[in-house]
Short mmCIF file of C-alpha atoms in Angstrom, two decimals:
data_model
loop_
_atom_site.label_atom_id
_atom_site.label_comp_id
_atom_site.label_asym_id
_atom_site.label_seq_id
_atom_site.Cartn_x
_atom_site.Cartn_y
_atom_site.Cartn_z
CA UNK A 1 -65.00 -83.07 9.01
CA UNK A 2 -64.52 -81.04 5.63
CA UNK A 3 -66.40 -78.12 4.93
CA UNK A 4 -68.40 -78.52 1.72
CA UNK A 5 -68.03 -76.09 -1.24
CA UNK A 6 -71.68 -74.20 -1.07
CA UNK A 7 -72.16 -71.90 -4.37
CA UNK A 8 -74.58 -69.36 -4.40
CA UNK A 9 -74.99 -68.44 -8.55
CA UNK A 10 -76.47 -64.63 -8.61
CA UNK A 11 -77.44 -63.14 -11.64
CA UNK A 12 -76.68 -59.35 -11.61
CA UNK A 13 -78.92 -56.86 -13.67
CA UNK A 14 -82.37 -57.81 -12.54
CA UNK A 15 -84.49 -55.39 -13.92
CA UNK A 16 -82.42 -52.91 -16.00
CA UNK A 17 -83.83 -54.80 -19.28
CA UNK A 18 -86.60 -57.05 -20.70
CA UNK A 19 -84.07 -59.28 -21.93
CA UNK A 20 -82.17 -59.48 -19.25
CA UNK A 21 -85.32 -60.36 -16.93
CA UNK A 22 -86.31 -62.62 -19.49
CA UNK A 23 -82.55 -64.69 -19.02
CA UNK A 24 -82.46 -64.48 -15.78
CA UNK A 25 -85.62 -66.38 -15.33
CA UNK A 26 -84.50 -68.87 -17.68
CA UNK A 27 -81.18 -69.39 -16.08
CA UNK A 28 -82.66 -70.28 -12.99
CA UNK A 29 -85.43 -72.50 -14.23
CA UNK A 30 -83.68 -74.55 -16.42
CA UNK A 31 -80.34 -74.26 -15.13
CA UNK A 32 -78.04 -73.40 -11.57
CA UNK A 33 -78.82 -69.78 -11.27
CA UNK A 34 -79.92 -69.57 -7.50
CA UNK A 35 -80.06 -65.76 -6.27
CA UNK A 36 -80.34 -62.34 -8.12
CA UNK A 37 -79.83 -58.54 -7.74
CA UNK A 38 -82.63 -56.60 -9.10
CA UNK A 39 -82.11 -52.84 -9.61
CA UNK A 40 -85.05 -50.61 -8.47
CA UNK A 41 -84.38 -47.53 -10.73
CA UNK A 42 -84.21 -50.11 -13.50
CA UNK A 43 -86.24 -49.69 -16.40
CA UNK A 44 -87.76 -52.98 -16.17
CA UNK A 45 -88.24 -53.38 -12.33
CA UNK A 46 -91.80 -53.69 -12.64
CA UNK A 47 -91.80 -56.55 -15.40
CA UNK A 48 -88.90 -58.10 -13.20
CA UNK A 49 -91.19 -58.45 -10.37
CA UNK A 50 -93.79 -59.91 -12.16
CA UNK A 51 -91.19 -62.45 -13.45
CA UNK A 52 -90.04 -63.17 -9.86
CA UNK A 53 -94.02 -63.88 -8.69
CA UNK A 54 -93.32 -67.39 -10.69
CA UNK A 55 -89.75 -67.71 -9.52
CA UNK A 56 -90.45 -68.53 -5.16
CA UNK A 57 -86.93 -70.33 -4.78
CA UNK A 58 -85.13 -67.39 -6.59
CA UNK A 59 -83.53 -65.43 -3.86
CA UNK A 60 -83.40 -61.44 -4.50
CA UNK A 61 -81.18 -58.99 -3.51
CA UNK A 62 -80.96 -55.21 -4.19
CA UNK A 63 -78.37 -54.24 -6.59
CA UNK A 64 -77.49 -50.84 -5.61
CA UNK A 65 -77.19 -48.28 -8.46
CA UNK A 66 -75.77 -45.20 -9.10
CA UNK A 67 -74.73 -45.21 -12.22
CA UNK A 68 -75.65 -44.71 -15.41
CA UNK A 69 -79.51 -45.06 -14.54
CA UNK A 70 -82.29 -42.65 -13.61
CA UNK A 71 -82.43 -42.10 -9.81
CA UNK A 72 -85.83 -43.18 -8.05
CA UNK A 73 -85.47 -40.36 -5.59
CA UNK A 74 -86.47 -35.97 -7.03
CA UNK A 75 -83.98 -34.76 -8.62
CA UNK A 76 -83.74 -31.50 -6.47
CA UNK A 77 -83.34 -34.16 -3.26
CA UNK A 78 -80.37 -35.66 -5.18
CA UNK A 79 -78.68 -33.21 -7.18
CA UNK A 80 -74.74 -34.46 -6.59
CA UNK A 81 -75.68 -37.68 -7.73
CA UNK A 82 -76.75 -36.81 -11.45
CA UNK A 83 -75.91 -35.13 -14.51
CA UNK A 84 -77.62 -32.31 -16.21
CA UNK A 85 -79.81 -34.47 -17.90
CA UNK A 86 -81.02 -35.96 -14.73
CA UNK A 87 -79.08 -39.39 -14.45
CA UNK A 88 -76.32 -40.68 -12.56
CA UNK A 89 -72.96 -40.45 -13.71
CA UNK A 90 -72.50 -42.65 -16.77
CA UNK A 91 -69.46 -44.98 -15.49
CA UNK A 92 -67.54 -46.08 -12.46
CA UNK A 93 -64.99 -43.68 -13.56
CA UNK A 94 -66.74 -40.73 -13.73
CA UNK A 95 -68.68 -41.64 -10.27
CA UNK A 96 -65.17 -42.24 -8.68
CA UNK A 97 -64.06 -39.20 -10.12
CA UNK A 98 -66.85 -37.30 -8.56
CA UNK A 99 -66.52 -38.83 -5.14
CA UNK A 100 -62.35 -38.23 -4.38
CA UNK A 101 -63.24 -34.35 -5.54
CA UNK A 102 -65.89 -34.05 -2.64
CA UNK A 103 -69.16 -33.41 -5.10
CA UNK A 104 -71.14 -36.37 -3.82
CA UNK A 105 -72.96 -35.47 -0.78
CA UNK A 106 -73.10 -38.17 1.67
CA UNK A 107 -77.24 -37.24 2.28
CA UNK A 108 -77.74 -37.56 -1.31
CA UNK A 109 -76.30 -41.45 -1.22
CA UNK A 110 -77.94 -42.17 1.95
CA UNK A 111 -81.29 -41.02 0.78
CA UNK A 112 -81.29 -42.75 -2.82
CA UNK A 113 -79.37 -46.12 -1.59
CA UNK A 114 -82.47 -46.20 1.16
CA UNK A 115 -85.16 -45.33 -1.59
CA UNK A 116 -84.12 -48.32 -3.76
CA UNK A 117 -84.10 -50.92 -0.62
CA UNK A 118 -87.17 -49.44 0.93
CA UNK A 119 -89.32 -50.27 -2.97
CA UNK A 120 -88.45 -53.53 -3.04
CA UNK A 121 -89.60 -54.61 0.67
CA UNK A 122 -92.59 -52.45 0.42
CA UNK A 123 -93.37 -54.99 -2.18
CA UNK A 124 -92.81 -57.12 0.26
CA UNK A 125 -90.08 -59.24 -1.31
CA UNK A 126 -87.94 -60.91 0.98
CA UNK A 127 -84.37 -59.11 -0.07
CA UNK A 128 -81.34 -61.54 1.59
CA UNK A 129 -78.44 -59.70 -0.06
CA UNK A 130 -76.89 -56.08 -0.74
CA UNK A 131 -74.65 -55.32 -3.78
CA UNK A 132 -74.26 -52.56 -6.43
CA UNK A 133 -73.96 -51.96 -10.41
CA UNK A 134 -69.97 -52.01 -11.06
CA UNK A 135 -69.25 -52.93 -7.05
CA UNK A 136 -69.61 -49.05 -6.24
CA UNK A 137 -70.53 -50.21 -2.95
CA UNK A 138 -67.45 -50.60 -1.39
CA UNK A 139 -66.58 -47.39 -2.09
CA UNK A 140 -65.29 -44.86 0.73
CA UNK A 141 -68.15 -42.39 1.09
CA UNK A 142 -70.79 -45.26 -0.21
CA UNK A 143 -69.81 -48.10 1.91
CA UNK A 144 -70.63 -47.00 5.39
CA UNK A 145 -74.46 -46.15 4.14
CA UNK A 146 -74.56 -49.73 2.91
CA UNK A 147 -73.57 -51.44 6.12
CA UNK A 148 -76.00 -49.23 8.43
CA UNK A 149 -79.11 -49.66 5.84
CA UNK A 150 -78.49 -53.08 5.93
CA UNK A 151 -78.47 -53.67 9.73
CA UNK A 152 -81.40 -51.37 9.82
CA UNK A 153 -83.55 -53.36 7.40
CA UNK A 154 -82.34 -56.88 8.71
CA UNK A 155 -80.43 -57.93 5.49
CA UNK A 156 -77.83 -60.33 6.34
CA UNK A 157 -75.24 -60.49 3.21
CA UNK A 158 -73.34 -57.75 1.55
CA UNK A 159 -71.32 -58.45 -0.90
CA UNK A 160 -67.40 -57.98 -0.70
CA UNK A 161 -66.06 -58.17 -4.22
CA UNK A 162 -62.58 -59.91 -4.79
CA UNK A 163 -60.86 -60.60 -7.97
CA UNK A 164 -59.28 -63.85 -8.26
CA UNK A 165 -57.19 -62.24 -10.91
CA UNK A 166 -56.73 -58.66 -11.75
CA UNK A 167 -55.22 -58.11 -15.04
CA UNK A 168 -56.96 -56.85 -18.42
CA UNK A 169 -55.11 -55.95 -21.59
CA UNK A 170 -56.77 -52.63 -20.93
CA UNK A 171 -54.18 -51.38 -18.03
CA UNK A 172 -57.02 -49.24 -16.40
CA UNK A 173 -59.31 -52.05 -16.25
CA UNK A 174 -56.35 -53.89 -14.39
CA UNK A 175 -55.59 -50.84 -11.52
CA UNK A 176 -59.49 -50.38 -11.03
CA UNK A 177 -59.81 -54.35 -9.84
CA UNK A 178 -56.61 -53.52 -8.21
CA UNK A 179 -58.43 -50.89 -6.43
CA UNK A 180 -61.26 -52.88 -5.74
CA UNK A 181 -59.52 -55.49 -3.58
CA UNK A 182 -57.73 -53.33 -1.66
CA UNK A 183 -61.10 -51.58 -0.52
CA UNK A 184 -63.07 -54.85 -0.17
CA UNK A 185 -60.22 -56.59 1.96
CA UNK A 186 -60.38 -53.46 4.05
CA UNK A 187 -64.38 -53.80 3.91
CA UNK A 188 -64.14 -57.66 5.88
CA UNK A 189 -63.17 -55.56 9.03
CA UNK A 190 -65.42 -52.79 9.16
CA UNK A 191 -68.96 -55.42 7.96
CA UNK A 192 -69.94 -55.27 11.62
CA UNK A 193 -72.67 -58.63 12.41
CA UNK A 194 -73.41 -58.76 8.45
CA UNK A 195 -72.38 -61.95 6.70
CA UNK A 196 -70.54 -62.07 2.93
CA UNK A 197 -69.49 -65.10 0.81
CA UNK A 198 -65.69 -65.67 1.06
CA UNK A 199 -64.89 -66.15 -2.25
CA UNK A 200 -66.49 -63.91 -5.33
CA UNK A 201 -64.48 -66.86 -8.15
CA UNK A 202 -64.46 -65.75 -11.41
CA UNK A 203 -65.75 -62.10 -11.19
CA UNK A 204 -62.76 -61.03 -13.96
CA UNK A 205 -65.14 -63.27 -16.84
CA UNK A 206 -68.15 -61.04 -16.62
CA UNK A 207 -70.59 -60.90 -18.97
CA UNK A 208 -67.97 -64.30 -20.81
CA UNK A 209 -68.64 -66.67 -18.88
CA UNK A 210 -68.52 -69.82 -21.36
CA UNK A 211 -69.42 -73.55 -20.53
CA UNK A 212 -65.78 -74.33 -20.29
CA UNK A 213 -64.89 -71.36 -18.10
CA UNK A 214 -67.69 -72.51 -16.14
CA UNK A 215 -66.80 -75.70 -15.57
CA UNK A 216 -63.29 -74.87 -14.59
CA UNK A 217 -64.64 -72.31 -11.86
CA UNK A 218 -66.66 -74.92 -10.33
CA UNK A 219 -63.90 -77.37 -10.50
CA UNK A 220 -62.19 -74.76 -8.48
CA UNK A 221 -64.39 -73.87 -6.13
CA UNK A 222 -62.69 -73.47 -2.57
CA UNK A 223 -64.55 -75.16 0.95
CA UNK A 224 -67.31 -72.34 2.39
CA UNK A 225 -69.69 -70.26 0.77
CA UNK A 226 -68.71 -68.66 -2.70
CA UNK A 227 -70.68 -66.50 -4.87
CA UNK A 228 -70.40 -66.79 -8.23
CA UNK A 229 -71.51 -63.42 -10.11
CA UNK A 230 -73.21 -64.19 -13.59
CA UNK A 231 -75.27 -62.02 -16.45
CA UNK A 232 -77.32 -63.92 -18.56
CA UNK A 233 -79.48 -62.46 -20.46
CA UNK A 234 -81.21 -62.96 -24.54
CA UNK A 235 -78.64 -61.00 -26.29
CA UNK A 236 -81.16 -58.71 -28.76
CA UNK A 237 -80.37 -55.53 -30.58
CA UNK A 238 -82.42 -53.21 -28.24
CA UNK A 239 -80.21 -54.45 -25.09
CA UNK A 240 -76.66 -54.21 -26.80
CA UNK A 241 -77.72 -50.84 -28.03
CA UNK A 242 -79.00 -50.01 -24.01
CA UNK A 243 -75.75 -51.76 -22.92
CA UNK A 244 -73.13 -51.01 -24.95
CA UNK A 245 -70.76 -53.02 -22.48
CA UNK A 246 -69.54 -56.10 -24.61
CA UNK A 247 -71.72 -58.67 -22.93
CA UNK A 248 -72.24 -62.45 -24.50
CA UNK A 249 -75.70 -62.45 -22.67
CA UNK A 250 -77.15 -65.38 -24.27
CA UNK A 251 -74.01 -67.53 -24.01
CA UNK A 252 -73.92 -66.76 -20.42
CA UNK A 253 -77.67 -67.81 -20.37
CA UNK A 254 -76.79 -70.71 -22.71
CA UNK A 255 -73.64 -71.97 -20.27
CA UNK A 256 -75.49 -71.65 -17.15
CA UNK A 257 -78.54 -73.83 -18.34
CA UNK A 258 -76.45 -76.35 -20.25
CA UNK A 259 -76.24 -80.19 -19.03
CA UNK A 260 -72.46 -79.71 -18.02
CA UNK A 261 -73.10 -77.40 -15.75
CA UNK A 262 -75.50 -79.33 -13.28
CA UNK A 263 -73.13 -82.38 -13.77
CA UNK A 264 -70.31 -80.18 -13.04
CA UNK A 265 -72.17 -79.07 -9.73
CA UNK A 266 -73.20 -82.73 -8.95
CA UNK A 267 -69.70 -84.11 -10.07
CA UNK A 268 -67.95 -81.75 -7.79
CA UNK A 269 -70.07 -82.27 -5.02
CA UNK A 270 -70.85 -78.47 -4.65
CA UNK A 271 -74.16 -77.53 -2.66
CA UNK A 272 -76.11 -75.07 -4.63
CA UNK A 273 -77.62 -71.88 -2.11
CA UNK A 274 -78.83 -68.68 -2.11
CA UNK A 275 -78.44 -66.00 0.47
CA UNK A 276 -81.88 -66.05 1.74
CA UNK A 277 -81.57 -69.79 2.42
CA UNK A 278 -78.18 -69.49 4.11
CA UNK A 279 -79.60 -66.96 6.95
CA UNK A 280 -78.74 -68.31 10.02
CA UNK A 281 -76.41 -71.20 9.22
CA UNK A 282 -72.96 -71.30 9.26
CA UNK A 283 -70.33 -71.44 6.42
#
């Protein structure tokens, strides 16, 4: 018997903006958005929750963060983590930087990582995946924190990050997703009981994801679970001057919700999940 293509479609961001709560919502109500990542030390967490009280078949997850936002635990508790002006480091780069010179201090990680799961279930949300803001997660130093909180807390997905295809015309962009496969494939091995889709397709058109690329994703979606990782949001001055990263928010919004893309789910015969719902079957 062939194993069916099942697509989990989870909207990253959750939480770090208005209008990115506000497309998220819409991308799963009218269209195939499924799951989502909500960031605790987001400004917006608390109008993203209120959003996900009307959403019961969105599935949540915690999207790990420490970058460029404000950390939820003291500042004196977490000092390796942030900046002089009391933030995390402002890019992957910077964070990566930190970590290979020995300045992060595993306790810091450990406590804020535990902090940002910890706020969302004593909300009681039901959280059915772990993943982070720019895939930090997988990170040596990082990665080993994620794994135990989520055994310890009963979460059964992590994410394990794989591009499909690495390059960029920006050459660093192309040896950091380098980097990151060679730490998630050695990440498969070391996941203990915890579960992870098998194929992250697409993950090089973030924040671009168009109808067509969309369609020709689906088209090649592989047999198993795959997680698709989107951004939608209502592109708006105030969030492209927040985000400075180059995002089409609304098109992604636009793509996701458009007629083709159910028809290219239906036509394809792909099985539309979320982690939550997947607990305890097989794929």
């Amino acid at each position: 018997m062939k194993t069916e293509s099942l697509l989990v479609v989870n909207a990253d961001d959750l939480g770090l903006h208005e209008d990115i709560n506000h497309g998220v919502v819409e991308a799963h109500r009218r269209g195939i958005v499924t799951s989502s990542s909500i960031a605790s030390c987001g400004r917006s967490f608390d109008h993203a929750l209120d959003l996900l009280s009307s959403c019961p078949d969105l599935g949540v997850g915690v999207h790990l963060t420490l970058i460029e936002e404000t950390p939820l635990s003291p500042l004196d508790q977490v000092r390796s983590l942030v900046g002089e002006e009391g933030r995390f480091h402002r890019d992957y780069r910077h964070f990566v930087s930190a970590l290979v010179r020995g300045r992060i201090e595993p306790g810091h990680v450990r406590l804020e990582l535990e902090r940002q799961v910890k706020v969302l279930l004593d909300r009681e949300i039901t959280v059915g995946h772990l993943d982070s803001h720019q895939h930090v997660h997988v990170l040596p130093g990082v990665w080993h924190h994620v794994v135990s909180l989520a055994q310890q807390f009963g979460i059964p997905f992590v994410r394990i990050p794989r591009f499909d295809s690495v390059w960029s015309s920006n050459p660093a962009v192309s040896f950091a997703r380098l980097g990151l496969n060679v730490w998630s494939c050695a990440r498969r091995s070391t996941k203990g009981n915890l579960r992870s889709a098998r194929f992250t397709p697409g993950l090089h058109l973030s924040g671009r994801l168009s109808r067509e690329t969309l369609q020709g994703t689906v088209e090649g979606l592989r047999p198993g679970l795959n997680e698709l990782v989107v951004h939608p949001g209502c592109t708006t001055p105030s969030l492209n001057d927040r985000y400075d990263w180059g995002y089409d928010w609304s098109g992604e919004k636009e793509a996701l919700s458009s007629p083709e893309a159910r028809a290219s789910i239906e036509g394809n015969s792909v099985r539309l999940t979320n982690f939550t719902q997947m607990k305890g079957k097989c794929a």
